[in-house]
Amino acid sequence: MPATKTFDYQTLDHDGKRVKGQIEAANELAAAQLLRQQGLTPLAITDAGTLMRRELHIPGLGDRTTLRDLAVFARQFATMTQSGMSLLRSLAVLEEQAPKPSLKKALAEVRADIEGGMSLSGALGKHPKVFPALMVAMIRAGETGGFLDSALDRIATNFEKDATLRGKIKSALTYPVIVLVFTVVMISAVLIFIVPIFEKMFQQLGGELPLPTRIIVNASHTLFWLGPLIVGLVVVGSIAVRQLKASNPAARLWLDKVKLKLPVFGPLFTKIALSRFSRNLGTLLGVGVPVLQALDVVGATTGNSVITAAMTDLQQAVREGRPMSSQLSQHKIFPSMVVQMIEVGEESGQISQMLEKVADFYDREVDSAAEALTASIEPIMVLVMGGVVGGMIVCLYLPMFSIYQNIQSN
């Protein structure tokens, strides 16, 4: 039996009231399922035992609609649709309960568009910054096939799993980032406050400083202008890379290829991309979205240009009547296991189910890889921090030996 954890939760009960509490479950998905079995609608589930997993909210910066917000929205929408509530009434209730201003505003405009005769998918498609293309495509398929509630339910499940996946990555990267920031702050403090004191003492005692000590002293002198310059270059460089990726598809493809080949993080990023590809494509095909449209949506929602390029080739293969598995094997990012699973799904007519199994497999792989990454980075970061700080201390005390020798000789 898997080990359980304690999770804090916020839910909506049958009367629409917020309920807070704690629940024991193996993971967030299992906790959400248990809460839904109790007739509650999960709003937020966080690990009660790990402070780093809690989300930090900064006023004015937390108004963007997240995957968890969309998952709750889709789950509530599905429940209301299944109960026979009208579309406009459901949207009015969801608008009133929307936790983010951006989502509330978008829902108000969606409701107005529907009252004007527009379809639900068309109205949602007018707000791409709030409602992803994946969600719009699945709702369009649900409207066409007459199973909107089922499509909304699958959207909620998809977004919940994707949000859990992203949470694992953030958790794995939180510790190294905190240690790195702490190391930079400590080094800066030593250079700004401690080194000048030692420098004055060395000047009073006389003698020539060793090379390592001179380097530390010069770094202390240049930190006041070099530090802001480095921070400025990092910020400008980050903005430039984002703009380059947004405006130049070739550069975006090259950067994503480099990202997947990084020594430590590359395999993790590859597994994340494969998990999203499998989950999104399987979900789209499972609700009846046409293959070509599904491939187009998947290419735009995986967040990696390598997958996007593969989806373009895959669309061409499907147009020519060839199976997807034959074209996927031409792209190195897709392991043979993924290709074989998709081939079996094509032959058995259960490709969406096979893709779901592939996504579940890579979700577990990402979980294991994130834990292994955290376990391996922690001691390395501690050693690096100790080495840097210890090295600076040695550099500051090196002149003491020469000063002591001068005193003895005199």
CSV table of C-alpha atoms in Angstrom, one decimal:
chain,number,residue,atom,x,y,z
A,1,MET,CA,0.0,0.0,0.0
A,2,PRO,CA,1.5,3.4,-1.0
A,3,ALA,CA,2.5,5.8,1.7
A,4,THR,CA,0.0,8.6,2.4
A,5,LYS,CA,0.5,12.3,3.0
A,6,THR,CA,-1.5,15.0,4.6
A,7,PHE,CA,-3.0,17.6,2.3
A,8,ASP,CA,-4.7,20.9,3.1
A,9,TYR,CA,-7.7,21.5,0.9
A,10,GLN,CA,-10.3,24.1,0.0
A,11,THR,CA,-13.5,22.9,-1.6
A,12,LEU,CA,-17.0,24.0,-2.4
A,13,ASP,CA,-19.9,22.0,-0.9
A,14,HIS,CA,-23.4,21.4,-2.3
A,15,ASP,CA,-24.5,24.9,-1.3
A,16,GLY,CA,-21.5,26.6,-2.9
A,17,LYS,CA,-19.8,27.4,0.4
A,18,ARG,CA,-16.1,27.2,0.8
A,19,VAL,CA,-14.9,24.4,3.1
A,20,LYS,CA,-11.3,24.0,4.4
A,21,GLY,CA,-9.7,21.0,6.0
A,22,GLN,CA,-7.1,18.2,5.8
A,23,ILE,CA,-7.2,14.8,4.1
A,24,GLU,CA,-4.9,11.8,3.9
A,25,ALA,CA,-4.0,10.5,0.4
A,26,ALA,CA,-1.2,9.1,-1.7
A,27,ASN,CA,-0.9,12.2,-3.9
A,28,GLU,CA,-2.9,15.3,-4.9
A,29,LEU,CA,-4.9,13.5,-7.6
A,30,ALA,CA,-5.9,10.8,-5.1
A,31,ALA,CA,-6.9,13.6,-2.6
A,32,ALA,CA,-9.0,15.3,-5.3
A,33,GLN,CA,-10.7,12.1,-6.1
A,34,LEU,CA,-11.6,11.4,-2.5
A,35,LEU,CA,-13.0,14.8,-2.1
A,36,ARG,CA,-15.2,14.5,-5.2
A,37,GLN,CA,-16.5,11.2,-3.8
A,38,GLN,CA,-17.7,13.1,-0.8
A,39,GLY,CA,-19.6,15.4,-3.1
A,40,LEU,CA,-17.1,18.3,-2.7
A,41,THR,CA,-15.6,20.3,-5.5
A,42,PRO,CA,-11.8,20.8,-5.0
A,43,LEU,CA,-10.5,24.4,-5.3
A,44,ALA,CA,-7.0,24.0,-3.9
A,45,ILE,CA,-4.9,21.1,-2.6
A,46,THR,CA,-1.5,21.6,-1.1
A,47,ASP,CA,1.0,19.4,0.8
A,48,ALA,CA,0.6,20.2,4.4
A,49,GLY,CA,4.1,18.8,5.3
A,50,THR,CA,6.2,20.6,2.8
A,51,LEU,CA,6.5,24.4,3.0
A,52,MET,CA,8.2,24.7,-0.4
A,53,ARG,CA,5.2,23.2,-2.2
A,54,ARG,CA,2.9,26.0,-1.1
A,55,GLU,CA,2.3,28.7,-3.7
A,56,LEU,CA,3.5,32.2,-3.0
A,57,HIS,CA,1.0,34.9,-3.8
A,58,ILE,CA,2.2,38.4,-4.5
A,59,PRO,CA,-0.6,41.0,-4.7
A,60,GLY,CA,-1.0,42.2,-8.3
A,61,LEU,CA,1.1,39.3,-9.7
A,62,GLY,CA,-1.2,36.4,-9.0
A,63,ASP,CA,-4.2,37.4,-11.1
A,64,ARG,CA,-3.3,35.2,-14.1
A,65,THR,CA,-5.6,32.2,-14.6
A,66,THR,CA,-3.7,29.0,-13.7
A,67,LEU,CA,-4.3,25.4,-14.8
A,68,ARG,CA,-5.7,24.7,-11.4
A,69,ASP,CA,-8.3,27.5,-11.8
A,70,LEU,CA,-9.2,26.1,-15.2
A,71,ALA,CA,-9.4,22.5,-13.8
A,72,VAL,CA,-11.8,23.7,-11.1
A,73,PHE,CA,-13.8,25.7,-13.6
A,74,ALA,CA,-14.1,22.7,-15.9
A,75,ARG,CA,-15.1,20.3,-13.1
A,76,GLN,CA,-17.8,22.7,-11.8
A,77,PHE,CA,-19.0,23.3,-15.3
A,78,ALA,CA,-19.3,19.6,-16.0
A,79,THR,CA,-21.2,19.0,-12.8
A,80,MET,CA,-23.7,21.8,-13.6
A,81,THR,CA,-24.2,20.5,-17.1
A,82,GLN,CA,-24.8,17.0,-15.9
A,83,SER,CA,-27.4,18.2,-13.5
A,84,GLY,CA,-29.4,19.8,-16.3
A,85,MET,CA,-28.6,23.5,-15.5
A,86,SER,CA,-28.8,25.8,-18.5
A,87,LEU,CA,-25.6,27.0,-20.1
A,88,LEU,CA,-26.2,30.6,-19.3
A,89,ARG,CA,-27.2,29.9,-15.7
A,90,SER,CA,-24.0,27.8,-15.3
A,91,LEU,CA,-21.8,30.5,-16.7
A,92,ALA,CA,-23.4,33.1,-14.4
A,93,VAL,CA,-22.7,30.9,-11.3
A,94,LEU,CA,-19.2,30.2,-12.4
A,95,GLU,CA,-18.6,33.9,-13.1
A,96,GLU,CA,-19.7,34.8,-9.6
A,97,GLN,CA,-17.4,32.1,-8.0
A,98,ALA,CA,-14.4,32.8,-10.2
A,99,PRO,CA,-11.3,33.3,-8.0
A,100,LYS,CA,-9.3,35.4,-10.4
A,101,PRO,CA,-10.4,38.8,-12.0
A,102,SER,CA,-9.1,37.7,-15.4
A,103,LEU,CA,-11.3,34.6,-15.4
A,104,LYS,CA,-14.3,36.5,-14.0
A,105,LYS,CA,-14.0,39.2,-16.8
A,106,ALA,CA,-13.6,36.5,-19.5
A,107,LEU,CA,-16.6,34.6,-18.3
A,108,ALA,CA,-18.7,37.7,-18.4
A,109,GLU,CA,-17.8,38.4,-22.0
A,110,VAL,CA,-18.3,34.7,-22.9
A,111,ARG,CA,-21.8,34.8,-21.4
A,112,ALA,CA,-22.6,38.0,-23.4
A,113,ASP,CA,-21.3,36.4,-26.6
A,114,ILE,CA,-23.5,33.3,-26.1
A,115,GLU,CA,-26.5,35.5,-25.4
A,116,GLY,CA,-25.8,37.0,-28.8
A,117,GLY,CA,-25.9,33.7,-30.5
A,118,MET,CA,-22.3,32.5,-30.5
A,119,SER,CA,-21.3,29.0,-29.7
A,120,LEU,CA,-19.5,28.2,-26.4
A,121,SER,CA,-16.3,27.1,-28.1
A,122,GLY,CA,-16.4,30.2,-30.3
A,123,ALA,CA,-16.9,32.5,-27.3
A,124,LEU,CA,-14.1,30.8,-25.3
A,125,GLY,CA,-11.8,31.0,-28.4
A,126,LYS,CA,-11.9,34.8,-28.2
A,127,HIS,CA,-9.9,34.7,-25.0
A,128,PRO,CA,-6.7,32.7,-25.8
A,129,LYS,CA,-4.8,34.1,-22.8
A,130,VAL,CA,-7.4,32.6,-20.4
A,131,PHE,CA,-8.7,29.5,-22.2
A,132,PRO,CA,-6.0,27.4,-23.9
A,133,ALA,CA,-6.5,26.1,-27.5
A,134,LEU,CA,-6.6,22.5,-26.1
A,135,MET,CA,-9.7,23.4,-24.0
A,136,VAL,CA,-11.5,25.2,-26.8
A,137,ALA,CA,-10.9,22.3,-29.2
A,138,MET,CA,-12.3,19.7,-26.8
A,139,ILE,CA,-15.3,21.8,-26.0
A,140,ARG,CA,-16.0,22.3,-29.7
A,141,ALA,CA,-15.8,18.5,-30.1
A,142,GLY,CA,-18.2,18.1,-27.1
A,143,GLU,CA,-20.6,20.5,-28.6
A,144,THR,CA,-20.6,18.8,-32.0
A,145,GLY,CA,-21.0,15.3,-30.5
A,146,GLY,CA,-23.5,16.2,-27.8
A,147,PHE,CA,-21.3,15.1,-24.9
A,148,LEU,CA,-20.2,18.5,-23.5
A,149,ASP,CA,-20.3,17.3,-19.9
A,150,SER,CA,-17.9,14.4,-20.6
A,151,ALA,CA,-15.6,16.7,-22.5
A,152,LEU,CA,-15.5,19.2,-19.6
A,153,ASP,CA,-14.8,16.3,-17.2
A,154,ARG,CA,-11.8,15.1,-19.3
A,155,ILE,CA,-10.6,18.7,-19.6
A,156,ALA,CA,-10.6,19.0,-15.8
A,157,THR,CA,-8.7,15.7,-15.4
A,158,ASN,CA,-6.1,16.7,-18.0
A,159,PHE,CA,-5.5,20.1,-16.4
A,160,GLU,CA,-5.3,18.6,-12.9
A,161,LYS,CA,-2.6,16.1,-14.0
A,162,ASP,CA,-0.7,18.8,-15.9
A,163,ALA,CA,-0.8,21.1,-12.9
A,164,THR,CA,0.5,18.3,-10.7
A,165,LEU,CA,3.3,17.6,-13.2
A,166,ARG,CA,4.3,21.3,-13.1
A,167,GLY,CA,4.1,21.3,-9.3
A,168,LYS,CA,6.6,18.4,-9.2
A,169,ILE,CA,9.1,20.3,-11.4
A,170,LYS,CA,8.8,23.5,-9.3
A,171,SER,CA,9.3,21.4,-6.1
A,172,ALA,CA,12.4,19.9,-7.6
A,173,LEU,CA,13.9,23.2,-8.6
A,174,THR,CA,12.9,25.2,-5.5
A,175,TYR,CA,15.8,23.9,-3.2
A,176,PRO,CA,18.6,24.6,-5.7
A,177,VAL,CA,17.3,28.1,-6.4
A,178,ILE,CA,17.1,28.9,-2.7
A,179,VAL,CA,20.6,27.6,-2.1
A,180,LEU,CA,21.9,29.5,-5.1
A,181,VAL,CA,20.3,32.8,-4.0
A,182,PHE,CA,21.5,32.3,-0.4
A,183,THR,CA,25.1,31.7,-1.7
A,184,VAL,CA,25.1,34.8,-3.9
A,185,VAL,CA,23.7,36.9,-1.0
A,186,MET,CA,26.4,35.5,1.4
A,187,ILE,CA,29.2,36.1,-1.0
A,188,SER,CA,28.0,39.7,-1.7
A,189,ALA,CA,27.8,40.4,2.0
A,190,VAL,CA,31.3,39.1,2.6
A,191,LEU,CA,32.7,41.2,-0.2
A,192,ILE,CA,30.8,44.4,0.8
A,193,PHE,CA,31.2,44.3,4.6
A,194,ILE,CA,34.0,41.9,5.6
A,195,VAL,CA,36.6,42.3,2.9
A,196,PRO,CA,37.0,46.1,3.4
A,197,ILE,CA,37.7,45.6,7.1
A,198,PHE,CA,40.5,43.1,6.3
A,199,GLU,CA,41.8,45.4,3.6
A,200,LYS,CA,42.3,48.3,6.1
A,201,MET,CA,44.0,46.0,8.5
A,202,PHE,CA,46.4,44.7,5.9
A,203,GLN,CA,47.2,48.3,4.8
A,204,GLN,CA,48.1,49.2,8.4
A,205,LEU,CA,50.3,46.1,8.9
A,206,GLY,CA,52.0,46.5,5.5
A,207,GLY,CA,53.5,43.8,3.3
A,208,GLU,CA,52.5,42.5,-0.1
A,209,LEU,CA,49.1,40.7,-0.4
A,210,PRO,CA,49.1,37.2,-2.0
A,211,LEU,CA,47.4,36.9,-5.4
A,212,PRO,CA,44.2,35.2,-4.1
A,213,THR,CA,43.7,37.9,-1.5
A,214,ARG,CA,44.3,40.6,-4.2
A,215,ILE,CA,41.6,39.0,-6.3
A,216,ILE,CA,39.1,39.1,-3.5
A,217,VAL,CA,39.9,42.7,-2.7
A,218,ASN,CA,39.6,43.8,-6.3
A,219,ALA,CA,36.2,41.9,-6.5
A,220,SER,CA,35.1,43.9,-3.5
A,221,HIS,CA,36.0,47.2,-5.2
A,222,THR,CA,34.2,46.3,-8.5
A,223,LEU,CA,31.1,44.7,-6.9
A,224,PHE,CA,29.3,48.0,-6.6
A,225,TRP,CA,29.2,48.6,-10.3
A,226,LEU,CA,29.8,45.1,-11.6
A,227,GLY,CA,27.0,43.5,-9.6
A,228,PRO,CA,24.2,45.8,-11.0
A,229,LEU,CA,25.7,45.4,-14.5
A,230,ILE,CA,25.5,41.6,-14.3
A,231,VAL,CA,21.9,41.7,-13.0
A,232,GLY,CA,21.0,44.1,-15.8
A,233,LEU,CA,22.7,41.9,-18.4
A,234,VAL,CA,20.8,38.8,-17.1
A,235,VAL,CA,17.5,40.6,-17.2
A,236,VAL,CA,18.1,42.1,-20.7
A,237,GLY,CA,19.4,38.7,-21.9
A,238,SER,CA,16.3,36.9,-20.6
A,239,ILE,CA,14.0,39.4,-22.3
A,240,ALA,CA,16.0,39.2,-25.6
A,241,VAL,CA,15.8,35.4,-25.5
A,242,ARG,CA,12.0,35.5,-25.0
A,243,GLN,CA,11.5,38.0,-27.8
A,244,LEU,CA,13.7,35.9,-30.1
A,245,LYS,CA,11.8,32.8,-29.3
A,246,ALA,CA,8.5,34.6,-29.9
A,247,SER,CA,9.6,36.2,-33.3
A,248,ASN,CA,12.0,33.6,-34.8
A,249,PRO,CA,10.7,30.0,-35.1
A,250,ALA,CA,14.2,28.7,-36.2
A,251,ALA,CA,15.8,30.2,-33.1
A,252,ARG,CA,13.0,28.8,-30.9
A,253,LEU,CA,13.6,25.3,-32.4
A,254,TRP,CA,17.3,25.6,-31.8
A,255,LEU,CA,16.9,26.7,-28.2
A,256,ASP,CA,14.5,23.9,-27.5
A,257,LYS,CA,16.8,21.4,-28.9
A,258,VAL,CA,19.6,22.7,-26.7
A,259,LYS,CA,17.2,22.6,-23.7
A,260,LEU,CA,16.5,18.9,-24.3
A,261,LYS,CA,20.3,18.1,-24.5
A,262,LEU,CA,21.3,19.8,-21.3
A,263,PRO,CA,23.5,17.4,-19.1
A,264,VAL,CA,21.3,17.1,-16.0
A,265,PHE,CA,18.0,18.7,-16.9
A,266,GLY,CA,17.7,17.6,-20.5
A,267,PRO,CA,16.2,14.1,-19.8
A,268,LEU,CA,13.7,15.6,-17.3
A,269,PHE,CA,12.6,18.2,-19.9
A,270,THR,CA,12.2,15.4,-22.5
A,271,LYS,CA,10.0,13.4,-20.2
A,272,ILE,CA,7.9,16.4,-19.5
A,273,ALA,CA,7.4,17.1,-23.2
A,274,LEU,CA,6.5,13.5,-23.9
A,275,SER,CA,4.0,13.4,-21.1
A,276,ARG,CA,2.2,16.5,-22.3
A,277,PHE,CA,2.3,15.3,-25.9
A,278,SER,CA,0.7,11.9,-24.9
A,279,ARG,CA,-1.8,13.4,-22.5
A,280,ASN,CA,-3.0,16.1,-24.8
A,281,LEU,CA,-3.2,14.0,-27.9
A,282,GLY,CA,-4.9,11.1,-26.1
A,283,THR,CA,-7.4,13.5,-24.5
A,284,LEU,CA,-8.2,15.2,-27.8
A,285,LEU,CA,-8.6,12.0,-29.7
A,286,GLY,CA,-10.7,10.5,-26.9
A,287,VAL,CA,-13.4,13.2,-27.2
A,288,GLY,CA,-13.6,12.9,-30.9
A,289,VAL,CA,-11.4,15.8,-32.2
A,290,PRO,CA,-10.3,15.1,-35.8
A,291,VAL,CA,-6.7,13.8,-36.0
A,292,LEU,CA,-5.3,16.7,-38.1
A,293,GLN,CA,-6.9,19.3,-35.8
A,294,ALA,CA,-5.7,17.4,-32.7
A,295,LEU,CA,-2.1,17.3,-34.0
A,296,ASP,CA,-2.3,21.0,-34.7
A,297,VAL,CA,-3.5,21.8,-31.2
A,298,VAL,CA,-0.9,19.4,-29.6
A,299,GLY,CA,1.9,21.1,-31.5
A,300,ALA,CA,0.8,24.5,-30.1
A,301,THR,CA,0.3,23.3,-26.5
A,302,THR,CA,3.3,21.1,-25.6
A,303,GLY,CA,5.6,24.1,-25.1
A,304,ASN,CA,8.4,22.6,-27.1
A,305,SER,CA,9.2,23.4,-30.7
A,306,VAL,CA,10.8,20.0,-31.3
A,307,ILE,CA,7.4,18.4,-30.6
A,308,THR,CA,5.7,21.2,-32.8
A,309,ALA,CA,8.0,20.3,-35.7
A,310,ALA,CA,7.2,16.6,-35.3
A,311,MET,CA,3.5,17.3,-35.3
A,312,THR,CA,3.8,19.2,-38.6
A,313,ASP,CA,5.5,16.1,-40.1
A,314,LEU,CA,2.9,13.9,-38.6
A,315,GLN,CA,0.0,15.9,-40.1
A,316,GLN,CA,1.6,15.4,-43.5
A,317,ALA,CA,1.9,11.7,-43.0
A,318,VAL,CA,-1.8,11.5,-41.9
A,319,ARG,CA,-2.9,13.4,-45.0
A,320,GLU,CA,-1.0,10.9,-47.2
A,321,GLY,CA,-2.7,8.0,-45.5
A,322,ARG,CA,0.3,6.7,-43.5
A,323,PRO,CA,0.1,5.7,-39.8
A,324,MET,CA,1.4,8.1,-37.2
A,325,SER,CA,3.7,5.6,-35.7
A,326,SER,CA,5.7,5.3,-38.9
A,327,GLN,CA,6.5,9.0,-39.0
A,328,LEU,CA,7.1,9.3,-35.3
A,329,SER,CA,10.0,6.9,-35.5
A,330,GLN,CA,11.8,9.4,-37.7
A,331,HIS,CA,12.1,11.8,-34.7
A,332,LYS,CA,14.7,11.0,-32.1
A,333,ILE,CA,12.7,12.6,-29.3
A,334,PHE,CA,10.1,9.8,-29.4
A,335,PRO,CA,11.5,6.6,-27.8
A,336,SER,CA,10.8,3.2,-29.4
A,337,MET,CA,8.4,2.4,-26.5
A,338,VAL,CA,6.2,5.4,-27.4
A,339,VAL,CA,6.2,4.5,-31.1
A,340,GLN,CA,5.3,0.9,-30.4
A,341,MET,CA,2.5,1.8,-28.0
A,342,ILE,CA,1.0,4.2,-30.6
A,343,GLU,CA,1.4,1.5,-33.3
A,344,VAL,CA,-0.5,-1.0,-31.1
A,345,GLY,CA,-3.2,1.6,-30.5
A,346,GLU,CA,-3.6,2.2,-34.2
A,347,GLU,CA,-3.9,-1.5,-35.0
A,348,SER,CA,-6.4,-2.1,-32.1
A,349,GLY,CA,-8.4,1.1,-32.6
A,350,GLN,CA,-7.6,2.2,-29.0
A,351,ILE,CA,-5.0,4.9,-29.6
A,352,SER,CA,-6.4,7.4,-27.1
A,353,GLN,CA,-6.2,4.7,-24.3
A,354,MET,CA,-2.6,3.8,-25.3
A,355,LEU,CA,-1.6,7.5,-25.2
A,356,GLU,CA,-3.1,7.8,-21.8
A,357,LYS,CA,-1.0,4.9,-20.6
A,358,VAL,CA,2.1,6.5,-22.1
A,359,ALA,CA,1.3,9.7,-20.4
A,360,ASP,CA,0.8,7.9,-17.0
A,361,PHE,CA,4.1,6.2,-17.5
A,362,TYR,CA,6.0,9.4,-18.2
A,363,ASP,CA,4.2,11.1,-15.3
A,364,ARG,CA,5.8,8.5,-13.0
A,365,GLU,CA,9.1,8.9,-14.8
A,366,VAL,CA,9.0,12.7,-14.2
A,367,ASP,CA,8.2,12.1,-10.5
A,368,SER,CA,11.2,9.7,-10.1
A,369,ALA,CA,13.5,12.0,-12.1
A,370,ALA,CA,12.5,15.1,-10.1
A,371,GLU,CA,13.1,13.3,-6.8
A,372,ALA,CA,16.5,11.9,-8.1
A,373,LEU,CA,17.4,15.4,-9.3
A,374,THR,CA,16.7,17.0,-6.0
A,375,ALA,CA,18.6,14.3,-4.1
A,376,SER,CA,21.6,14.7,-6.3
A,377,ILE,CA,21.7,18.5,-6.5
A,378,GLU,CA,21.3,19.0,-2.7
A,379,PRO,CA,24.8,17.7,-1.7
A,380,ILE,CA,26.4,19.3,-4.7
A,381,MET,CA,25.0,22.7,-3.9
A,382,VAL,CA,26.0,22.4,-0.3
A,383,LEU,CA,29.5,21.4,-1.3
A,384,VAL,CA,29.8,24.3,-3.8
A,385,MET,CA,28.5,26.8,-1.3
A,386,GLY,CA,30.9,25.5,1.4
A,387,GLY,CA,33.8,25.5,-1.1
A,388,VAL,CA,33.2,29.1,-2.2
A,389,VAL,CA,32.7,30.5,1.3
A,390,GLY,CA,35.6,28.5,2.7
A,391,GLY,CA,37.8,29.6,-0.2
A,392,MET,CA,37.1,33.2,0.5
A,393,ILE,CA,37.9,32.8,4.2
A,394,VAL,CA,41.3,31.1,3.3
A,395,CYS,CA,42.0,34.0,0.9
A,396,LEU,CA,41.4,36.5,3.6
A,397,TYR,CA,43.6,34.7,6.1
A,398,LEU,CA,46.5,34.0,3.8
A,399,PRO,CA,48.2,37.4,4.4
A,400,MET,CA,48.3,36.6,8.1
A,401,PHE,CA,51.1,34.1,7.5
A,402,SER,CA,53.3,36.5,5.7
A,403,ILE,CA,52.6,39.2,8.3
A,404,TYR,CA,53.5,36.8,11.0
A,405,GLN,CA,56.8,35.9,9.2
A,406,ASN,CA,57.7,39.6,8.9
A,407,ILE,CA,57.0,40.1,12.5
A,408,GLN,CA,59.3,37.2,13.4
A,409,SER,CA,62.1,38.4,11.1
A,410,ASN,CA,62.0,41.9,12.6
